[in-house]
PDB file of C-alpha atoms in Angstrom:
ATOM      1  CA  UNK P   1      32.898-103.181 -23.415  1.00 79.00           C
ATOM      2  CA  UNK P   2      31.348-103.497 -19.950  1.00 89.00           C
ATOM      3  CA  UNK P   3      30.573-100.181 -18.277  1.00 92.00           C
ATOM      4  CA  UNK P   4      28.852 -99.053 -15.069  1.00 92.00           C
ATOM      5  CA  UNK P   5      26.123 -96.405 -15.458  1.00 92.00           C
ATOM      6  CA  UNK P   6      27.024 -94.657 -12.186  1.00 95.00           C
ATOM      7  CA  UNK P   7      30.816 -94.619 -12.679  1.00 97.00           C
ATOM      8  CA  UNK P   8      32.356 -91.227 -13.486  1.00 97.00           C
ATOM      9  CA  UNK P   9      34.953 -92.698 -15.862  1.00 98.00           C
ATOM     10  CA  UNK P  10      32.432 -94.987 -17.581  1.00 97.00           C
ATOM     11  CA  UNK P  11      30.276 -91.919 -18.187  1.00 97.00           C
ATOM     12  CA  UNK P  12      33.298 -90.128 -19.699  1.00 98.00           C
ATOM     13  CA  UNK P  13      33.903 -93.096 -22.030  1.00 98.00           C
ATOM     14  CA  UNK P  14      30.230 -92.982 -23.108  1.00 97.00           C
ATOM     15  CA  UNK P  15      30.479 -89.235 -23.787  1.00 97.00           C
ATOM     16  CA  UNK P  16      27.962 -88.306 -21.075  1.00 97.00           C
ATOM     17  CA  UNK P  17      30.585 -86.183 -19.316  1.00 97.00           C
ATOM     18  CA  UNK P  18      32.963 -84.067 -21.413  1.00 98.00           C
ATOM     19  CA  UNK P  19      36.699 -84.679 -21.355  1.00 98.00           C
ATOM     20  CA  UNK P  20      39.853 -83.557 -23.101  1.00 98.00           C
ATOM     21  CA  UNK P  21      40.508 -86.819 -24.941  1.00 98.00           C
ATOM     22  CA  UNK P  22      44.080 -87.259 -26.198  1.00 98.00           C
ATOM     23  CA  UNK P  23      43.951 -90.907 -27.325  1.00 98.00           C
ATOM     24  CA  UNK P  24      41.427 -93.670 -27.864  1.00 97.00           C
ATOM     25  CA  UNK P  25      41.563 -97.275 -29.044  1.00 97.00           C
ATOM     26  CA  UNK P  26      38.974-100.026 -28.975  1.00 97.00           C
ATOM     27  CA  UNK P  27      40.154-100.961 -25.449  1.00 97.00           C
ATOM     28  CA  UNK P  28      41.310 -97.728 -23.768  1.00 98.00           C
ATOM     29  CA  UNK P  29      40.438 -94.054 -23.468  1.00 98.00           C
ATOM     30  CA  UNK P  30      42.967 -91.383 -22.424  1.00 98.00           C
ATOM     31  CA  UNK P  31      42.221 -87.827 -21.369  1.00 98.00           C
ATOM     32  CA  UNK P  32      43.772 -84.913 -19.510  1.00 98.00           C
ATOM     33  CA  UNK P  33      43.306 -84.938 -15.731  1.00 98.00           C
ATOM     34  CA  UNK P  34      41.163 -81.971 -14.621  1.00 97.00           C
ATOM     35  CA  UNK P  35      43.146 -81.783 -11.355  1.00 96.00           C
ATOM     36  CA  UNK P  36      46.659 -82.169 -12.780  1.00 97.00           C
ATOM     37  CA  UNK P  37      49.837 -82.481 -10.760  1.00 96.00           C
ATOM     38  CA  UNK P  38      51.680 -80.943 -13.721  1.00 97.00           C
ATOM     39  CA  UNK P  39      50.944 -79.794 -17.261  1.00 97.00           C
ATOM     40  CA  UNK P  40      50.015 -82.737 -19.480  1.00 98.00           C
ATOM     41  CA  UNK P  41      48.959 -85.041 -16.598  1.00 98.00           C
ATOM     42  CA  UNK P  42      46.922 -87.683 -18.438  1.00 98.00           C
ATOM     43  CA  UNK P  43      44.671 -90.537 -17.328  1.00 98.00           C
ATOM     44  CA  UNK P  44      44.422 -93.797 -19.281  1.00 98.00           C
ATOM     45  CA  UNK P  45      41.391 -95.950 -18.521  1.00 98.00           C
ATOM     46  CA  UNK P  46      40.287 -99.329 -19.846  1.00 98.00           C
ATOM     47  CA  UNK P  47      36.904 -99.448 -21.562  1.00 98.00           C
ATOM     48  CA  UNK P  48      35.851-102.066 -19.038  1.00 98.00           C
ATOM     49  CA  UNK P  49      34.593-101.219 -15.564  1.00 97.00           C
ATOM     50  CA  UNK P  50      36.557-102.592 -12.643  1.00 97.00           C
ATOM     51  CA  UNK P  51      37.877-100.914  -9.521  1.00 97.00           C
ATOM     52  CA  UNK P  52      41.187-102.785  -9.325  1.00 98.00           C
ATOM     53  CA  UNK P  53      43.591-103.965 -12.001  1.00 98.00           C
ATOM     54  CA  UNK P  54      43.072-107.648 -11.156  1.00 97.00           C
ATOM     55  CA  UNK P  55      39.364-107.225 -12.028  1.00 97.00           C
ATOM     56  CA  UNK P  56      40.074-106.167 -15.633  1.00 98.00           C
ATOM     57  CA  UNK P  57      40.282-108.839 -18.356  1.00 97.00           C
ATOM     58  CA  UNK P  58      43.768-109.057 -19.877  1.00 97.00           C
ATOM     59  CA  UNK P  59      42.569-108.010 -23.335  1.00 96.00           C
ATOM     60  CA  UNK P  60      41.535-104.616 -21.897  1.00 96.00           C
ATOM     61  CA  UNK P  61      44.984-104.100 -20.390  1.00 97.00           C
ATOM     62  CA  UNK P  62      47.029-104.726 -23.549  1.00 96.00           C
ATOM     63  CA  UNK P  63      46.718-101.158 -24.866  1.00 95.00           C
ATOM     64  CA  UNK P  64      47.555 -99.431 -21.563  1.00 97.00           C
ATOM     65  CA  UNK P  65      51.369 -99.407 -21.741  1.00 97.00           C
ATOM     66  CA  UNK P  66      51.506 -98.666 -25.495  1.00 98.00           C
ATOM     67  CA  UNK P  67      49.096 -95.753 -24.884  1.00 98.00           C
ATOM     68  CA  UNK P  68      51.260 -94.503 -21.999  1.00 98.00           C
ATOM     69  CA  UNK P  69      54.304 -94.670 -24.255  1.00 97.00           C
ATOM     70  CA  UNK P  70      52.558 -92.630 -27.002  1.00 97.00           C
ATOM     71  CA  UNK P  71      51.447 -90.046 -24.476  1.00 98.00           C
ATOM     72  CA  UNK P  72      54.929 -89.786 -22.939  1.00 97.00           C
ATOM     73  CA  UNK P  73      56.435 -89.316 -26.403  1.00 96.00           C
ATOM     74  CA  UNK P  74      53.823 -86.680 -27.271  1.00 97.00           C
ATOM     75  CA  UNK P  75      54.603 -84.878 -24.013  1.00 97.00           C
ATOM     76  CA  UNK P  76      58.292 -84.738 -24.906  1.00 94.00           C
ATOM     77  CA  UNK P  77      60.007 -87.984 -23.874  1.00 93.00           C
ATOM     78  CA  UNK P  78      63.369 -88.398 -25.599  1.00 88.00           C
ATOM     79  CA  UNK P  79      66.310 -90.802 -25.256  1.00 86.00           C
ATOM     80  CA  UNK P  80      68.428 -88.097 -23.574  1.00 88.00           C
ATOM     81  CA  UNK P  81      66.365 -88.201 -20.341  1.00 81.00           C
ATOM     82  CA  UNK P  82      65.497 -84.487 -20.319  1.00 89.00           C
ATOM     83  CA  UNK P  83      61.781 -85.288 -20.002  1.00 93.00           C
ATOM     84  CA  UNK P  84      60.946 -87.302 -16.903  1.00 95.00           C
ATOM     85  CA  UNK P  85      57.592 -88.656 -15.779  1.00 96.00           C
ATOM     86  CA  UNK P  86      55.803 -91.094 -13.515  1.00 97.00           C
ATOM     87  CA  UNK P  87      53.473 -93.861 -14.633  1.00 97.00           C
ATOM     88  CA  UNK P  88      51.197 -94.542 -11.667  1.00 97.00           C
ATOM     89  CA  UNK P  89      48.319 -96.913 -10.952  1.00 98.00           C
ATOM     90  CA  UNK P  90      46.624 -97.232  -7.538  1.00 97.00           C
ATOM     91  CA  UNK P  91      44.344-100.040  -6.300  1.00 97.00           C
ATOM     92  CA  UNK P  92      42.009 -99.206  -3.410  1.00 97.00           C
ATOM     93  CA  UNK P  93      41.411 -96.234  -1.170  1.00 96.00           C
ATOM     94  CA  UNK P  94      44.340 -97.038   1.163  1.00 96.00           C
ATOM     95  CA  UNK P  95      46.528 -96.930  -1.953  1.00 95.00           C
ATOM     96  CA  UNK P  96      45.149 -93.446  -2.766  1.00 94.00           C
ATOM     97  CA  UNK P  97      42.634 -94.471  -5.454  1.00 96.00           C
ATOM     98  CA  UNK P  98      39.852 -91.879  -5.565  1.00 96.00           C
ATOM     99  CA  UNK P  99      37.776 -92.957  -8.595  1.00 97.00           C
ATOM    100  CA  UNK P 100      36.899 -96.651  -8.355  1.00 97.00           C
ATOM    101  CA  UNK P 101      37.612 -97.436 -12.019  1.00 98.00           C
ATOM    102  CA  UNK P 102      41.083 -98.651 -12.954  1.00 98.00           C
ATOM    103  CA  UNK P 103      43.166 -95.793 -14.278  1.00 98.00           C
ATOM    104  CA  UNK P 104      46.800 -95.136 -15.009  1.00 98.00           C
ATOM    105  CA  UNK P 105      48.357 -91.696 -14.632  1.00 98.00           C
ATOM    106  CA  UNK P 106      51.061 -90.338 -16.918  1.00 98.00           C
ATOM    107  CA  UNK P 107      52.461 -87.479 -14.830  1.00 97.00           C
ATOM    108  CA  UNK P 108      55.210 -85.258 -16.225  1.00 97.00           C
ATOM    109  CA  UNK P 109      57.920 -84.468 -13.640  1.00 96.00           C
ATOM    110  CA  UNK P 110      59.470 -81.230 -14.943  1.00 94.00           C
ATOM    111  CA  UNK P 111      60.961 -80.086 -11.609  1.00 93.00           C
ATOM    112  CA  UNK P 112      61.467 -81.274  -8.031  1.00 92.00           C
ATOM    113  CA  UNK P 113      58.302 -79.441  -6.962  1.00 91.00           C
ATOM    114  CA  UNK P 114      56.003 -80.121  -9.945  1.00 92.00           C
ATOM    115  CA  UNK P 115      54.456 -83.465 -10.723  1.00 94.00           C
ATOM    116  CA  UNK P 116      54.191 -86.392  -8.351  1.00 93.00           C
ATOM    117  CA  UNK P 117      55.866 -86.225  -4.960  1.00 91.00           C
ATOM    118  CA  UNK P 118      56.630 -89.674  -3.579  1.00 88.00           C
ATOM    119  CA  UNK P 119      57.752 -90.854  -0.171  1.00 86.00           C
ATOM    120  CA  UNK P 120      59.348 -94.304  -0.044  1.00 85.00           C
ATOM    121  CA  UNK P 121      59.515 -95.491   3.583  1.00 89.00           C
ATOM    122  CA  UNK P 122      61.892 -98.434   3.139  1.00 91.00           C
ATOM    123  CA  UNK P 123      62.307-101.002   5.886  1.00 91.00           C
ATOM    124  CA  UNK P 124      65.448-102.979   6.704  1.00 93.00           C
ATOM    125  CA  UNK P 125      65.440-106.369   4.982  1.00 94.00           C
ATOM    126  CA  UNK P 126      64.807-109.511   6.993  1.00 95.00           C
ATOM    127  CA  UNK P 127      66.198-112.038   4.495  1.00 96.00           C
ATOM    128  CA  UNK P 128      64.554-115.033   6.193  1.00 96.00           C
ATOM    129  CA  UNK P 129      61.142-113.346   5.908  1.00 94.00           C
ATOM    130  CA  UNK P 130      61.954-112.287   2.335  1.00 95.00           C
ATOM    131  CA  UNK P 131      62.818-115.882   1.398  1.00 96.00           C
ATOM    132  CA  UNK P 132      59.550-117.130   2.937  1.00 97.00           C
ATOM    133  CA  UNK P 133      57.538-114.473   1.073  1.00 96.00           C
ATOM    134  CA  UNK P 134      59.328-115.391  -2.167  1.00 97.00           C
ATOM    135  CA  UNK P 135      58.530-119.088  -1.800  1.00 97.00           C
ATOM    136  CA  UNK P 136      54.875-118.448  -0.960  1.00 97.00           C
ATOM    137  CA  UNK P 137      54.431-115.983  -3.819  1.00 97.00           C
ATOM    138  CA  UNK P 138      56.066-118.228  -6.419  1.00 97.00           C
ATOM    139  CA  UNK P 139      53.845-121.139  -5.333  1.00 97.00           C
ATOM    140  CA  UNK P 140      50.692-118.991  -5.663  1.00 96.00           C
ATOM    141  CA  UNK P 141      51.736-117.591  -9.064  1.00 96.00           C
ATOM    142  CA  UNK P 142      52.461-121.075 -10.405  1.00 97.00           C
ATOM    143  CA  UNK P 143      48.958-122.150  -9.304  1.00 96.00           C
ATOM    144  CA  UNK P 144      47.225-119.382 -11.280  1.00 95.00           C
TER     145      UNK P 144
END
């Protein structure tokens, strides 16, 4: 576990700042957001300090999705789709990240007005540019 003494979320993990913990494993810590978008809005953080997801070792990311699933089920997720929610993770201030420690939000979406509101400003597809992006991205991924 690598933590940063000045990081708000690292201090929560260490117990220096109180939180409403809902789940903990050896790799992640989950707690209720104190500025929720809806009731049950939960944050899941790795027990490793890094501002962006690509800075976190893979072994600290393995519990994130299983923890999100447990939290969604505890909040009321069922196969019939009556409970809806967003799973959100932002990287960088332009992407709306406020605390510079990787964190995932589980945000219940009970109504049109509660929970996360999202705009999705789609652009028309330039298939030649898309093909070029695809080729470049595949080449870079294969090199990793």
